[in-house]
Amino acid sequence: MISRLFKFSGGVHPPEHKLESTGQPIQVLPVSGTLVLPLRQHVGNLPKILVQPGDHVLKGQLLAEAVGAISAAVHAPTSGTIVSIEDQSIPHPSGLPDVSITLNPDGENRWMPLNPTDWRQRDRAEMISSLRVSGIVGMGGAAFPTQIKLRPGGGSGIKTLIINGAECEPYITCDDMLMRERADEIVRGIEIAHYLLGPEKCIVGIEDNKPEAERAMREACARSAVKIDVAVVPTLYPSGDARRLTALLTGIEVPSDKRSSDVGIQVFNVATMTAVYRYFSLGETVVSRIVTVTGNVARPGNFEVPLGTPMTALLEAAGGELPNTNGLIMGGPMMGFSLPSMQVPVIKATNCIIASAPRLFPAPPPVLPCIRCARCADACPVSLQPQELYWFAKSQNLDKAREYKLFDCIECGCCSYVCPSNIPLVQYYRFAKSEIIAQDKAKEAANLARERNEFRLERIEREKQERAAKHAQRAAGAKAESADADADAAKKAAIAAAMERAKAQKAEVQPKNTEDLSDAAKAEVAAIDVRRAEATAAEPEAANVVKEKQENG
Amino acid sequence: MSAPPYITGNTTVSALMFKVLLALVPGIVAYAWLFGSGILITLALASVTALASEALMLRLRRRPIMPFLSDNSALVTAWLLALALPPLAPWWLVVVGTMFAIVVAKQLYGGLGYNPFNPAMIGYAVLLISFPVIMTQWPAPLELAQARLSFADQLAYIFGRVLPAGVQLDAISTATPLDYLKTQLKLDHAMTDIVSAPVFGAFGAKGSEIVAGAYLLGGLYLIQQRIITWHIPVALLGGLAAISGLFYVIDPQHHASPMFHLLGGAAMLGAFFIATDPVSGPTTPRGKLIFAASIGVLTWVIRSYGGYPDGVAFAVLLMNLCVPLIDAYTQPRVFGHGKS
């Protein structure tokens, strides 16, 4: 038993809206129609495609393999034929299409040969490396590849294993239902994670608004050979955030610049544990997930669906959307995002789909100026000063924003939620973050350009000296006087011409403090200016790349 | 559908400000009861002037009028200023003060959320400096007044400066206790004699100590409703009590008791309603403590050694100046950064 809970400051209590979707058990949906499998279903590198259109694949077969350390594989959710590999609309905050594999099911839903193993007999390192082909990512919505987090025991230094069943966002109930119905699968998964990481203790954290889940988990944990504690935390958004939950359960604040594993803690979502169990014990790769479908639909509930299923099929399973539905939100109402269309597929990060309607999410009242009431600061779970960050972001005082720890912001939305002036604070922070990252990139590029140019100038100078030496050698043979005079005249003419050019340039560009410099220095300055202009021109592109990265991260 | 979060809490600026107005009601009732209904006229006059000036300025600044006019912030400024003025102040004094507060101190600085100084206190300070005689001419508590003015009489006095036949100004007005105290101490009278004067009540000034109690009640409501946090009232009253207590203990014959300071003048109103103005005050918890404790101490200093009887307004304005500095140096520790 956990004797003591800790606290983090801030947090909010939005209306929970969880009862709507917990009325009936999880429904397993069959494969329906064509499946679309985006390669980008996780944080990290895009996996490499291993199939071609026309290939016939079996359920669970590897379609794309992980590339590099942070990446995840993609598998066929059912048996069928690969129809195409092309850009399609995917559920991503950017709303941009991305590479996806389209699979036409053959209706047989035939698994590839599965080889269930007794993981207790397996080598830990071998198990970890096999995770690369499992396709397992954080199923709580973050979608971080799990292989990185399950480093083998001993060397891992993990002392505390935390299993996240807090599920603090309103509306979402997929973890709740999973814990109620499949607590044993979760516990089997925890046992495997325990085997791999060798922690001193295991704690499952559940918010106190899920008593059924808590009971089921307690019973399942009691049946386990591994000692697993179940801790009930007060319902307070965002207690399900990994760092907040860690603080609640252990009193340890993971330092801002470190990962939790650096301080001996690893956090997994309950559904991730189920995926780990299914992979090692049954041999099943990640081909489906549980999704809460709620909001403006006739029969809200939880559904286990094959990945790649279009959202429309999910809505249909939930009785169809009610009148006035004006869009879909993936995730919760605090941190989720609007989907670009109802056709996008379910991916590994799809924990919840909310059909939105004005009655549920009315248009916010007009934005008023900040009155510095500091309610946002009271609500911030990171103890930031959102009202200051807002001013800095708004005035593009980006250095100050960084100094006030903008990058510690987890974009949980508590500040926007409590703001009496209805200021979309989180958007300001996102904007400021992307601006800062873009500036950093541009600065880096400019530095690189400067270094390259210095090197070039050095080379030119060296070549000139070499040429001069050669000339001198040659001239030594010839008669000096007249030739020298000629050379002098030519040199003078060249200098005069260069000065003319420099003057013209000076007139063209804004006045600079380069008047007192030598001509050579002026020429250098001019060259630098040209490159600076080039770097600035390249900036927007750099900014785009950065933004994309930011969103993935 | 724009961007997350898609839900918001149900707080609005308008509701926050309305609750502040609501919290002032007990004080206003006590005020009217003890000093006459004239305060209601002053309040109405200030309210109308504030709304009109706000609307005019918003129009001149080409800002939307309704969202700002309905945020109730102009009314809060108007009421705070009205409650700080002598209740039978002439109508033009109320109008000039309120207009200055709204037009200059608030709108010319950018309107709601942008004023570095508390607008009501700017209005008050301008009037106090410009019209010191009228501003210190307070009606006596009804209990002490030799003559009573009907509502119509008060109306006539506020708008026309005419008293009913046979009533002299002296019959209805008196020096405020803070003023009285100051003059008497200058004359080297002993404190025990001074406080036995009729203007003094059980703890502080007769009448206004009850009004102060009513403000305290309203202030507690604001804390309970989470409109304000405890930091500013506690630190302000604590600072004032500490320094006045210290000097009272050292030399009770020449210094008023802490109780007198807490319940006299604008201390209670200031602690719960004026210094708690979010726009012109600090935002960090530690900053609030420093800000408010300093106001408490400064209030005592100005009351004891300054040229004006009460010091709350000047103390608040002086500390408003320090807010950016206070905020900058009291940033709380961010989660995951250098836990000690």
mmCIF file of C-alpha atoms in Angstrom, chain A residues 110-257:
data_model
loop_
_atom_site.group_PDB
_atom_site.id
_atom_site.type_symbol
_atom_site.label_atom_id
_atom_site.label_comp_id
_atom_site.label_asym_id
_atom_site.label_seq_id
_atom_site.Cartn_x
_atom_site.Cartn_y
_atom_site.Cartn_z
ATOM 1 C CA ARG A 110 -5.946 -14.455 -41.100
ATOM 2 C CA TRP A 111 -3.067 -14.037 -38.657
ATOM 3 C CA MET A 112 0.470 -14.670 -39.711
ATOM 4 C CA PRO A 113 1.927 -17.630 -37.771
ATOM 5 C CA LEU A 114 2.116 -16.508 -34.159
ATOM 6 C CA ASN A 115 4.723 -17.870 -31.810
ATOM 7 C CA PRO A 116 3.671 -17.394 -28.224
ATOM 8 C CA THR A 117 6.674 -17.602 -25.928
ATOM 9 C CA ASP A 118 7.371 -17.967 -22.271
ATOM 10 C CA TRP A 119 9.135 -14.691 -21.735
ATOM 11 C CA ARG A 120 10.514 -15.801 -18.391
ATOM 12 C CA GLN A 121 12.830 -18.097 -20.299
ATOM 13 C CA ARG A 122 14.013 -15.399 -22.685
ATOM 14 C CA ASP A 123 17.077 -13.231 -22.599
ATOM 15 C CA ARG A 124 16.272 -9.656 -21.673
ATOM 16 C CA ALA A 125 18.494 -8.010 -24.276
ATOM 17 C CA GLU A 126 17.031 -10.222 -26.979
ATOM 18 C CA MET A 127 13.507 -9.293 -25.859
ATOM 19 C CA ILE A 128 14.324 -5.603 -26.017
ATOM 20 C CA SER A 129 15.773 -5.830 -29.496
ATOM 21 C CA SER A 130 12.728 -7.762 -30.647
ATOM 22 C CA LEU A 131 10.576 -4.825 -29.475
ATOM 23 C CA ARG A 132 11.771 -2.966 -32.556
ATOM 24 C CA VAL A 133 9.438 -5.057 -34.672
ATOM 25 C CA SER A 134 6.534 -4.993 -32.179
ATOM 26 C CA GLY A 135 5.151 -1.630 -33.240
ATOM 27 C CA ILE A 136 4.447 -0.795 -29.586
ATOM 28 C CA VAL A 137 4.279 2.897 -28.710
ATOM 29 C CA GLY A 138 2.889 4.770 -25.710
ATOM 30 C CA MET A 139 -0.831 4.096 -26.039
ATOM 31 C CA GLY A 140 -1.916 6.956 -23.772
ATOM 32 C CA GLY A 141 -1.748 9.302 -26.721
ATOM 33 C CA ALA A 142 1.892 10.390 -26.654
ATOM 34 C CA ALA A 143 2.913 7.517 -28.962
ATOM 35 C CA PHE A 144 6.555 7.449 -27.909
ATOM 36 C CA PRO A 145 8.237 4.194 -29.079
ATOM 37 C CA THR A 146 8.274 1.787 -26.145
ATOM 38 C CA GLN A 147 11.520 0.049 -27.100
ATOM 39 C CA ILE A 148 13.465 3.085 -25.873
ATOM 40 C CA LYS A 149 11.809 2.966 -22.481
ATOM 41 C CA LEU A 150 12.183 -0.757 -21.771
ATOM 42 C CA ARG A 151 15.948 -1.028 -21.459
ATOM 43 C CA PRO A 152 17.030 -4.263 -19.787
ATOM 44 C CA GLY A 153 17.353 -4.563 -16.030
ATOM 45 C CA GLY A 154 20.378 -3.943 -13.904
ATOM 46 C CA GLY A 155 21.844 -1.300 -16.157
ATOM 47 C CA SER A 156 18.507 0.473 -16.468
ATOM 48 C CA GLY A 157 18.764 1.975 -13.012
ATOM 49 C CA ILE A 158 14.982 2.074 -12.864
ATOM 50 C CA LYS A 159 13.900 1.944 -9.237
ATOM 51 C CA THR A 160 10.244 2.784 -9.628
ATOM 52 C CA LEU A 161 7.915 1.572 -12.325
ATOM 53 C CA ILE A 162 4.789 3.680 -12.584
ATOM 54 C CA ILE A 163 1.755 2.511 -14.505
ATOM 55 C CA ASN A 164 -0.446 5.379 -15.572
ATOM 56 C CA GLY A 165 -4.149 4.687 -15.208
ATOM 57 C CA ALA A 166 -5.005 8.215 -14.134
ATOM 58 C CA GLU A 167 -6.792 9.150 -17.345
ATOM 59 C CA CYS A 168 -7.377 12.699 -16.212
ATOM 60 C CA GLU A 169 -8.784 14.247 -19.383
ATOM 61 C CA PRO A 170 -12.547 14.683 -19.524
ATOM 62 C CA TYR A 171 -14.566 12.398 -21.824
ATOM 63 C CA ILE A 172 -11.834 9.751 -22.294
ATOM 64 C CA THR A 173 -12.624 6.356 -20.730
ATOM 65 C CA CYS A 174 -10.663 3.804 -22.777
ATOM 66 C CA ASP A 175 -8.145 3.175 -19.990
ATOM 67 C CA ASP A 176 -10.918 3.020 -17.401
ATOM 68 C CA MET A 177 -12.771 0.349 -19.384
ATOM 69 C CA LEU A 178 -9.551 -1.513 -20.144
ATOM 70 C CA MET A 179 -8.724 -1.683 -16.429
ATOM 71 C CA ARG A 180 -12.238 -2.813 -15.571
ATOM 72 C CA GLU A 181 -12.359 -5.560 -18.174
ATOM 73 C CA ARG A 182 -8.787 -6.626 -18.814
ATOM 74 C CA ALA A 183 -6.939 -5.941 -15.584
ATOM 75 C CA ASP A 184 -5.186 -9.297 -15.831
ATOM 76 C CA GLU A 185 -3.723 -8.479 -19.238
ATOM 77 C CA ILE A 186 -2.388 -5.209 -17.841
ATOM 78 C CA VAL A 187 -0.860 -6.984 -14.874
ATOM 79 C CA ARG A 188 0.764 -9.587 -17.157
ATOM 80 C CA GLY A 189 2.281 -6.674 -19.080
ATOM 81 C CA ILE A 190 3.498 -5.066 -15.861
ATOM 82 C CA GLU A 191 5.145 -8.363 -14.925
ATOM 83 C CA ILE A 192 7.051 -8.319 -18.221
ATOM 84 C CA ALA A 193 8.095 -4.698 -17.739
ATOM 85 C CA HIS A 194 9.136 -5.611 -14.219
ATOM 86 C CA TYR A 195 11.177 -8.524 -15.569
ATOM 87 C CA LEU A 196 12.916 -6.263 -18.084
ATOM 88 C CA LEU A 197 13.566 -3.253 -15.884
ATOM 89 C CA GLY A 198 13.986 -4.848 -12.468
ATOM 90 C CA PRO A 199 12.549 -1.969 -10.445
ATOM 91 C CA GLU A 200 12.303 -1.994 -6.662
ATOM 92 C CA LYS A 201 8.634 -1.114 -6.745
ATOM 93 C CA CYS A 202 5.660 -0.923 -9.074
ATOM 94 C CA ILE A 203 2.817 1.537 -8.586
ATOM 95 C CA VAL A 204 -0.383 1.819 -10.578
ATOM 96 C CA GLY A 205 -1.835 5.330 -10.300
ATOM 97 C CA ILE A 206 -5.600 5.696 -10.803
ATOM 98 C CA GLU A 207 -7.752 8.789 -10.270
ATOM 99 C CA ASP A 208 -10.424 8.417 -7.609
ATOM 100 C CA ASN A 209 -13.238 8.806 -10.130
ATOM 101 C CA LYS A 210 -12.701 5.229 -11.365
ATOM 102 C CA PRO A 211 -13.601 2.996 -8.417
ATOM 103 C CA GLU A 212 -14.527 -0.013 -10.610
ATOM 104 C CA ALA A 213 -11.192 0.132 -12.397
ATOM 105 C CA GLU A 214 -9.415 0.494 -9.075
ATOM 106 C CA ARG A 215 -11.162 -2.588 -7.653
ATOM 107 C CA ALA A 216 -10.398 -4.681 -10.748
ATOM 108 C CA MET A 217 -6.767 -3.627 -10.707
ATOM 109 C CA ARG A 218 -6.397 -4.326 -6.998
ATOM 110 C CA GLU A 219 -7.784 -7.825 -7.480
ATOM 111 C CA ALA A 220 -5.581 -8.529 -10.476
ATOM 112 C CA CYS A 221 -2.496 -7.175 -8.710
ATOM 113 C CA ALA A 222 -3.227 -9.343 -5.683
ATOM 114 C CA ARG A 223 -3.135 -12.403 -7.954
ATOM 115 C CA SER A 224 0.285 -11.467 -9.314
ATOM 116 C CA ALA A 225 3.577 -12.861 -8.109
ATOM 117 C CA VAL A 226 5.067 -9.394 -8.504
ATOM 118 C CA LYS A 227 4.301 -6.875 -5.797
ATOM 119 C CA ILE A 228 2.292 -4.143 -7.467
ATOM 120 C CA ASP A 229 0.732 -1.297 -5.493
ATOM 121 C CA VAL A 230 -2.429 0.439 -6.602
ATOM 122 C CA ALA A 231 -2.519 4.097 -5.586
ATOM 123 C CA VAL A 232 -5.588 6.254 -5.852
ATOM 124 C CA VAL A 233 -4.883 9.885 -6.669
ATOM 125 C CA PRO A 234 -7.378 12.720 -6.368
ATOM 126 C CA THR A 235 -9.194 13.625 -9.563
ATOM 127 C CA LEU A 236 -7.380 16.725 -10.730
ATOM 128 C CA TYR A 237 -6.442 17.502 -14.302
ATOM 129 C CA PRO A 238 -3.578 17.018 -15.384
ATOM 130 C CA SER A 239 -2.591 14.345 -12.850
ATOM 131 C CA GLY A 240 -2.250 11.877 -15.740
ATOM 132 C CA ASP A 241 0.680 13.813 -17.144
ATOM 133 C CA ALA A 242 3.681 11.559 -16.527
ATOM 134 C CA ARG A 243 5.713 14.089 -14.569
ATOM 135 C CA ARG A 244 2.736 15.184 -12.500
ATOM 136 C CA LEU A 245 1.795 11.574 -11.720
ATOM 137 C CA THR A 246 5.382 10.826 -10.765
ATOM 138 C CA ALA A 247 5.345 13.773 -8.381
ATOM 139 C CA LEU A 248 2.015 12.637 -6.919
ATOM 140 C CA LEU A 249 3.143 9.074 -6.310
ATOM 141 C CA THR A 250 6.787 9.514 -5.327
ATOM 142 C CA GLY A 251 7.247 13.165 -4.398
ATOM 143 C CA ILE A 252 10.039 13.326 -6.983
ATOM 144 C CA GLU A 253 10.057 16.180 -9.447
ATOM 145 C CA VAL A 254 11.769 14.984 -12.570
ATOM 146 C CA PRO A 255 14.237 17.783 -13.398
ATOM 147 C CA SER A 256 13.193 19.882 -16.342
ATOM 148 C CA ASP A 257 16.208 18.952 -18.471
#
